[in-house]
């Protein structure tokens, strides 16, 4: 599902205004398949806005966003909802799991929403939980899991539909340093087997460990970009 030019994300002159502020002010950015791009910057600089636009959770005021060959501006609301379910996986700081569902059902639901049968969805969900080392916790509810386990469930959910792009907004922000490191290792492993990654983080170490490129956003603009050498 990648394009001829190998580009997974292309933002061109993206601007996002809210009623009383400008969150993004002319952002252009390309991400190729297999890259891991970390976005850093002060609080309020527009990082989450950027991620939410790429995820199709919101629309820009102007400029274009193409993800996996689809120009999000061409999609209807329904098309955008399908895009969110099928093409991108998203991980949040506070996990955003459903409290009333088991770990397994939280993960399986992501595929059921795209029309996969419950039995098939549960089979794949169990495989993913197993790969992430938490299959033994599958019948527990989020409240019964540690923060690190919850985030691994959220990663499994995000991977359910084999997304072209994995988006993570402060994925270690609510975790103790040990669990944060485990999630960080997980993201690194996923990128090393080819998963394209766009992640927002305050954590310089996470950025350096996971990312092939770090983008610094200040006041809604890309202030600088640095490429990182990786020695696996
Ligand atoms: N839904 C919203 N309505 C109004 N203003 C918003 C909204 N979301 C973000 N903003 C504003 O946009 C700017 C960027 O926010 P955000 O993208 O959340 O920054 P960051 O994630 O870097 O902390 C801030 O000034 C914030 O107050
Ligand atoms: Mg944010």
GROMACS .gro file of C-alpha atoms and ligand atoms in nm:
model
  260
    1UNK     CA    1   0.000   0.000   0.000
    2UNK     CA    2   0.293   0.238  -0.030
    3UNK     CA    3   0.331   0.484  -0.315
    4UNK     CA    4   0.573   0.494  -0.601
    5UNK     CA    5   0.783   0.756  -0.429
    6UNK     CA    6   0.791   0.558  -0.105
    7UNK     CA    7   0.636   0.845   0.084
    8UNK     CA    8   0.395   0.759   0.365
    9UNK     CA    9   0.324   1.113   0.480
   10UNK     CA   10   0.341   1.439   0.289
   11UNK     CA   11   0.232   1.763   0.452
   12UNK     CA   12   0.243   2.075   0.238
   13UNK     CA   13   0.203   2.424   0.386
   14UNK     CA   14  -0.028   2.301   0.658
   15UNK     CA   15  -0.191   2.566   0.871
   16UNK     CA   16  -0.431   2.507   1.158
   17UNK     CA   17  -0.612   2.794   1.323
   18UNK     CA   18  -0.835   2.772   1.624
   19UNK     CA   19  -1.073   3.054   1.710
   20UNK     CA   20  -0.817   3.231   1.927
   21UNK     CA   21  -0.483   3.090   1.812
   22UNK     CA   22  -0.272   2.955   1.529
   23UNK     CA   23  -0.157   2.604   1.622
   24UNK     CA   24   0.035   2.527   1.300
   25UNK     CA   25   0.171   2.790   1.072
   26UNK     CA   26   0.295   2.656   0.739
   27UNK     CA   27   0.430   2.310   0.811
   28UNK     CA   28   0.571   2.101   0.526
   29UNK     CA   29   0.706   1.758   0.603
   30UNK     CA   30   0.763   1.432   0.421
   31UNK     CA   31   0.807   1.093   0.585
   32UNK     CA   32   0.928   0.793   0.385
   33UNK     CA   33   0.831   0.432   0.450
   34UNK     CA   34   1.039   0.284   0.731
   35UNK     CA   35   1.135   0.615   0.890
   36UNK     CA   36   1.085   0.692   1.258
   37UNK     CA   37   1.031   1.063   1.305
   38UNK     CA   38   1.018   1.219   1.650
   39UNK     CA   39   0.855   1.556   1.703
   40UNK     CA   40   0.983   1.759   1.996
   41UNK     CA   41   0.905   2.109   2.116
   42UNK     CA   42   0.766   2.313   2.403
   43UNK     CA   43   0.417   2.261   2.539
   44UNK     CA   44   0.162   2.434   2.318
   45UNK     CA   45   0.388   2.439   2.012
   46UNK     CA   46   0.146   2.238   1.798
   47UNK     CA   47   0.280   1.881   1.826
   48UNK     CA   48  -0.050   1.712   1.909
   49UNK     CA   49  -0.228   1.922   1.650
   50UNK     CA   50   0.018   1.794   1.390
   51UNK     CA   51  -0.037   1.431   1.490
   52UNK     CA   52  -0.414   1.469   1.502
   53UNK     CA   53  -0.420   1.615   1.152
   54UNK     CA   54  -0.207   1.330   1.014
   55UNK     CA   55  -0.437   1.082   1.192
   56UNK     CA   56  -0.740   1.239   1.026
   57UNK     CA   57  -0.888   1.329   1.364
   58UNK     CA   58  -0.912   1.691   1.256
   59UNK     CA   59  -0.878   1.892   0.937
   60UNK     CA   60  -0.632   2.169   0.854
   61UNK     CA   61  -0.746   2.525   0.789
   62UNK     CA   62  -0.534   2.520   0.474
   63UNK     CA   63  -0.260   2.314   0.311
   64UNK     CA   64  -0.265   1.949   0.213
   65UNK     CA   65  -0.204   1.621   0.392
   66UNK     CA   66  -0.142   1.304   0.195
   67UNK     CA   67  -0.106   0.979   0.390
   68UNK     CA   68  -0.034   0.650   0.216
   69UNK     CA   69  -0.140   0.801  -0.115
   70UNK     CA   70  -0.470   0.940   0.011
   71UNK     CA   71  -0.525   1.315   0.010
   72UNK     CA   72  -0.720   1.360   0.333
   73UNK     CA   73  -0.876   1.679   0.197
   74UNK     CA   74  -1.054   1.470  -0.068
   75UNK     CA   75  -1.219   1.244   0.188
   76UNK     CA   76  -1.571   1.287   0.319
   77UNK     CA   77  -1.631   1.252   0.693
   78UNK     CA   78  -1.715   0.887   0.638
   79UNK     CA   79  -1.406   0.838   0.425
   80UNK     CA   80  -1.196   1.000   0.694
   81UNK     CA   81  -1.343   0.768   0.958
   82UNK     CA   82  -1.253   0.467   0.743
   83UNK     CA   83  -0.905   0.610   0.688
   84UNK     CA   84  -0.856   0.641   1.066
   85UNK     CA   85  -0.961   0.283   1.126
   86UNK     CA   86  -0.768   0.120   0.845
   87UNK     CA   87  -0.457   0.320   0.763
   88UNK     CA   88  -0.323   0.461   1.088
   89UNK     CA   89  -0.275   0.332   1.439
   90UNK     CA   90  -0.258   0.577   1.726
   91UNK     CA   91  -0.112   0.557   2.077
   92UNK     CA   92  -0.189   0.819   2.339
   93UNK     CA   93  -0.029   0.927   2.666
   94UNK     CA   94  -0.324   0.801   2.872
   95UNK     CA   95  -0.384   0.485   2.666
   96UNK     CA   96  -0.751   0.559   2.579
   97UNK     CA   97  -0.857   0.201   2.639
   98UNK     CA   98  -1.220   0.110   2.704
   99UNK     CA   99  -1.256   0.035   3.077
  100UNK     CA  100  -1.540  -0.213   3.037
  101UNK     CA  101  -1.359  -0.441   2.794
  102UNK     CA  102  -1.085  -0.695   2.860
  103UNK     CA  103  -0.740  -0.636   2.715
  104UNK     CA  104  -0.818  -0.888   2.441
  105UNK     CA  105  -1.149  -0.725   2.350
  106UNK     CA  106  -0.993  -0.377   2.347
  107UNK     CA  107  -0.749  -0.501   2.084
  108UNK     CA  108  -0.997  -0.715   1.888
  109UNK     CA  109  -1.248  -0.430   1.863
  110UNK     CA  110  -1.013  -0.234   1.635
  111UNK     CA  111  -1.047  -0.503   1.367
  112UNK     CA  112  -1.416  -0.569   1.426
  113UNK     CA  113  -1.480  -0.201   1.350
  114UNK     CA  114  -1.336  -0.257   1.003
  115UNK     CA  115  -1.565  -0.554   0.937
  116UNK     CA  116  -1.342  -0.842   1.047
  117UNK     CA  117  -1.535  -1.126   1.214
  118UNK     CA  118  -1.515  -1.147   1.592
  119UNK     CA  119  -1.342  -1.485   1.577
  120UNK     CA  120  -1.074  -1.366   1.334
  121UNK     CA  121  -1.026  -1.044   1.526
  122UNK     CA  122  -0.976  -1.231   1.853
  123UNK     CA  123  -0.726  -1.466   1.694
  124UNK     CA  124  -0.514  -1.180   1.563
  125UNK     CA  125  -0.553  -0.985   1.888
  126UNK     CA  126  -0.422  -1.282   2.083
  127UNK     CA  127  -0.125  -1.318   1.846
  128UNK     CA  128  -0.036  -0.953   1.897
  129UNK     CA  129  -0.073  -0.966   2.275
  130UNK     CA  130   0.150  -1.271   2.267
  131UNK     CA  131   0.413  -1.092   2.057
  132UNK     CA  132   0.404  -0.801   2.301
  133UNK     CA  133   0.447  -1.035   2.597
  134UNK     CA  134   0.110  -0.976   2.762
  135UNK     CA  135  -0.104  -1.265   2.638
  136UNK     CA  136  -0.128  -1.387   2.997
  137UNK     CA  137  -0.309  -1.063   3.087
  138UNK     CA  138  -0.566  -1.089   2.807
  139UNK     CA  139  -0.873  -1.137   3.025
  140UNK     CA  140  -0.798  -0.852   3.262
  141UNK     CA  141  -0.957  -0.509   3.236
  142UNK     CA  142  -0.747  -0.193   3.200
  143UNK     CA  143  -0.789  -0.105   3.570
  144UNK     CA  144  -0.626  -0.439   3.661
  145UNK     CA  145  -0.319  -0.372   3.445
  146UNK     CA  146  -0.008  -0.165   3.515
  147UNK     CA  147   0.055   0.147   3.309
  148UNK     CA  148   0.317  -0.029   3.100
  149UNK     CA  149   0.081  -0.320   3.033
  150UNK     CA  150  -0.197  -0.080   2.936
  151UNK     CA  151   0.030   0.092   2.689
  152UNK     CA  152   0.130  -0.241   2.538
  153UNK     CA  153  -0.238  -0.325   2.495
  154UNK     CA  154  -0.280   0.013   2.325
  155UNK     CA  155   0.015  -0.064   2.095
  156UNK     CA  156  -0.143  -0.400   2.007
  157UNK     CA  157  -0.470  -0.224   1.931
  158UNK     CA  158  -0.291   0.030   1.712
  159UNK     CA  159  -0.122  -0.250   1.515
  160UNK     CA  160  -0.437  -0.458   1.467
  161UNK     CA  161  -0.513  -0.336   1.115
  162UNK     CA  162  -0.147  -0.335   1.000
  163UNK     CA  163  -0.141   0.043   0.963
  164UNK     CA  164   0.086   0.213   0.713
  165UNK     CA  165   0.170   0.458   0.988
  166UNK     CA  166   0.191   0.432   1.365
  167UNK     CA  167   0.133   0.760   1.549
  168UNK     CA  168   0.224   0.806   1.914
  169UNK     CA  169   0.154   1.117   2.121
  170UNK     CA  170   0.374   1.117   2.435
  171UNK     CA  171   0.353   0.737   2.462
  172UNK     CA  172   0.578   0.722   2.769
  173UNK     CA  173   0.450   1.043   2.929
  174UNK     CA  174   0.239   0.867   3.192
  175UNK     CA  175   0.476   0.578   3.263
  176UNK     CA  176   0.747   0.522   3.521
  177UNK     CA  177   1.094   0.510   3.371
  178UNK     CA  178   1.114   0.129   3.357
  179UNK     CA  179   0.780   0.085   3.178
  180UNK     CA  180   0.865   0.382   2.959
  181UNK     CA  181   1.182   0.206   2.854
  182UNK     CA  182   0.989  -0.111   2.768
  183UNK     CA  183   0.747   0.082   2.549
  184UNK     CA  184   1.041   0.265   2.394
  185UNK     CA  185   1.211  -0.069   2.313
  186UNK     CA  186   0.888  -0.194   2.164
  187UNK     CA  187   0.858   0.106   1.932
  188UNK     CA  188   1.220   0.066   1.832
  189UNK     CA  189   1.167  -0.304   1.753
  190UNK     CA  190   0.860  -0.222   1.546
  191UNK     CA  191   1.050   0.036   1.344
  192UNK     CA  192   1.335  -0.207   1.290
  193UNK     CA  193   1.096  -0.452   1.128
  194UNK     CA  194   0.975  -0.176   0.899
  195UNK     CA  195   0.693   0.006   1.079
  196UNK     CA  196   0.683   0.374   0.986
  197UNK     CA  197   0.656   0.581   1.301
  198UNK     CA  198   0.566   0.941   1.386
  199UNK     CA  199   0.593   1.015   1.754
  200UNK     CA  200   0.568   1.315   1.978
  201UNK     CA  201   0.780   1.313   2.288
  202UNK     CA  202   0.930   1.536   2.555
  203UNK     CA  203   1.185   1.266   2.620
  204UNK     CA  204   1.513   1.338   2.445
  205UNK     CA  205   1.630   0.984   2.520
  206UNK     CA  206   1.323   0.830   2.361
  207UNK     CA  207   1.371   1.048   2.055
  208UNK     CA  208   1.738   0.958   2.025
  209UNK     CA  209   1.678   0.588   2.077
  210UNK     CA  210   1.380   0.545   1.848
  211UNK     CA  211   1.400   0.810   1.582
  212UNK     CA  212   1.586   0.834   1.256
  213UNK     CA  213   1.496   1.203   1.241
  214UNK     CA  214   1.401   1.458   1.507
  215UNK     CA  215   1.189   1.759   1.421
  216UNK     CA  216   1.173   2.055   1.655
  217UNK     CA  217   0.849   2.249   1.646
  218UNK     CA  218   0.831   2.596   1.794
  219UNK     CA  219   0.522   2.818   1.774
  220UNK     CA  220   0.359   2.603   1.510
  221UNK     CA  221   0.660   2.595   1.278
  222UNK     CA  222   0.939   2.348   1.214
  223UNK     CA  223   1.235   2.527   1.368
  224UNK     CA  224   1.498   2.262   1.293
  225UNK     CA  225   1.549   1.902   1.186
  226UNK     CA  226   1.828   1.665   1.278
  227UNK     CA  227   1.908   1.329   1.128
  228UNK     CA  228   2.034   1.067   1.368
  229UNK     CA  229   2.285   0.795   1.302
  230UNK     CA  230   2.166   0.461   1.429
  231UNK     CA  231   2.385   0.182   1.548
  232UNK     CA  232   2.146  -0.104   1.612
  233LIG     N1  233  -0.923   2.204   2.027
  233LIG     C1  234  -0.857   2.319   2.043
  233LIG     N2  235  -0.923   2.437   2.049
  233LIG     C2  236  -0.858   2.553   2.064
  233LIG     N3  237  -0.724   2.565   2.071
  233LIG     C3  238  -0.652   2.451   2.066
  233LIG     C4  239  -0.714   2.323   2.052
  233LIG     N4  240  -0.616   2.227   2.048
  233LIG     C5  241  -0.500   2.294   2.060
  233LIG     N5  242  -0.521   2.427   2.072
  233LIG     C6  243  -0.417   2.530   2.084
  233LIG     O1  244  -0.323   2.510   1.980
  233LIG     C7  245  -0.191   2.526   2.027
  233LIG     C8  246  -0.111   2.399   2.006
  233LIG     O2  247  -0.163   2.296   2.089
  233LIG     P1  248  -0.110   2.146   2.087
  233LIG     O3  249  -0.104   2.100   1.947
  233LIG     O4  250  -0.193   2.069   2.182
  233LIG     O5  251   0.039   2.164   2.143
  233LIG     P2  252   0.141   2.057   2.204
  233LIG     O6  253   0.090   1.921   2.177
  233LIG     O7  254   0.271   2.088   2.138
  233LIG     O8  255   0.148   2.086   2.352
  233LIG     C9  256  -0.203   2.569   2.173
  233LIG     O9  257  -0.200   2.708   2.179
  233LIG    C10  258  -0.336   2.515   2.214
  233LIG    O10  259  -0.393   2.591   2.316
  234LIG    MG1  260   0.044   1.762   2.304
   0.00000   0.00000   0.00000
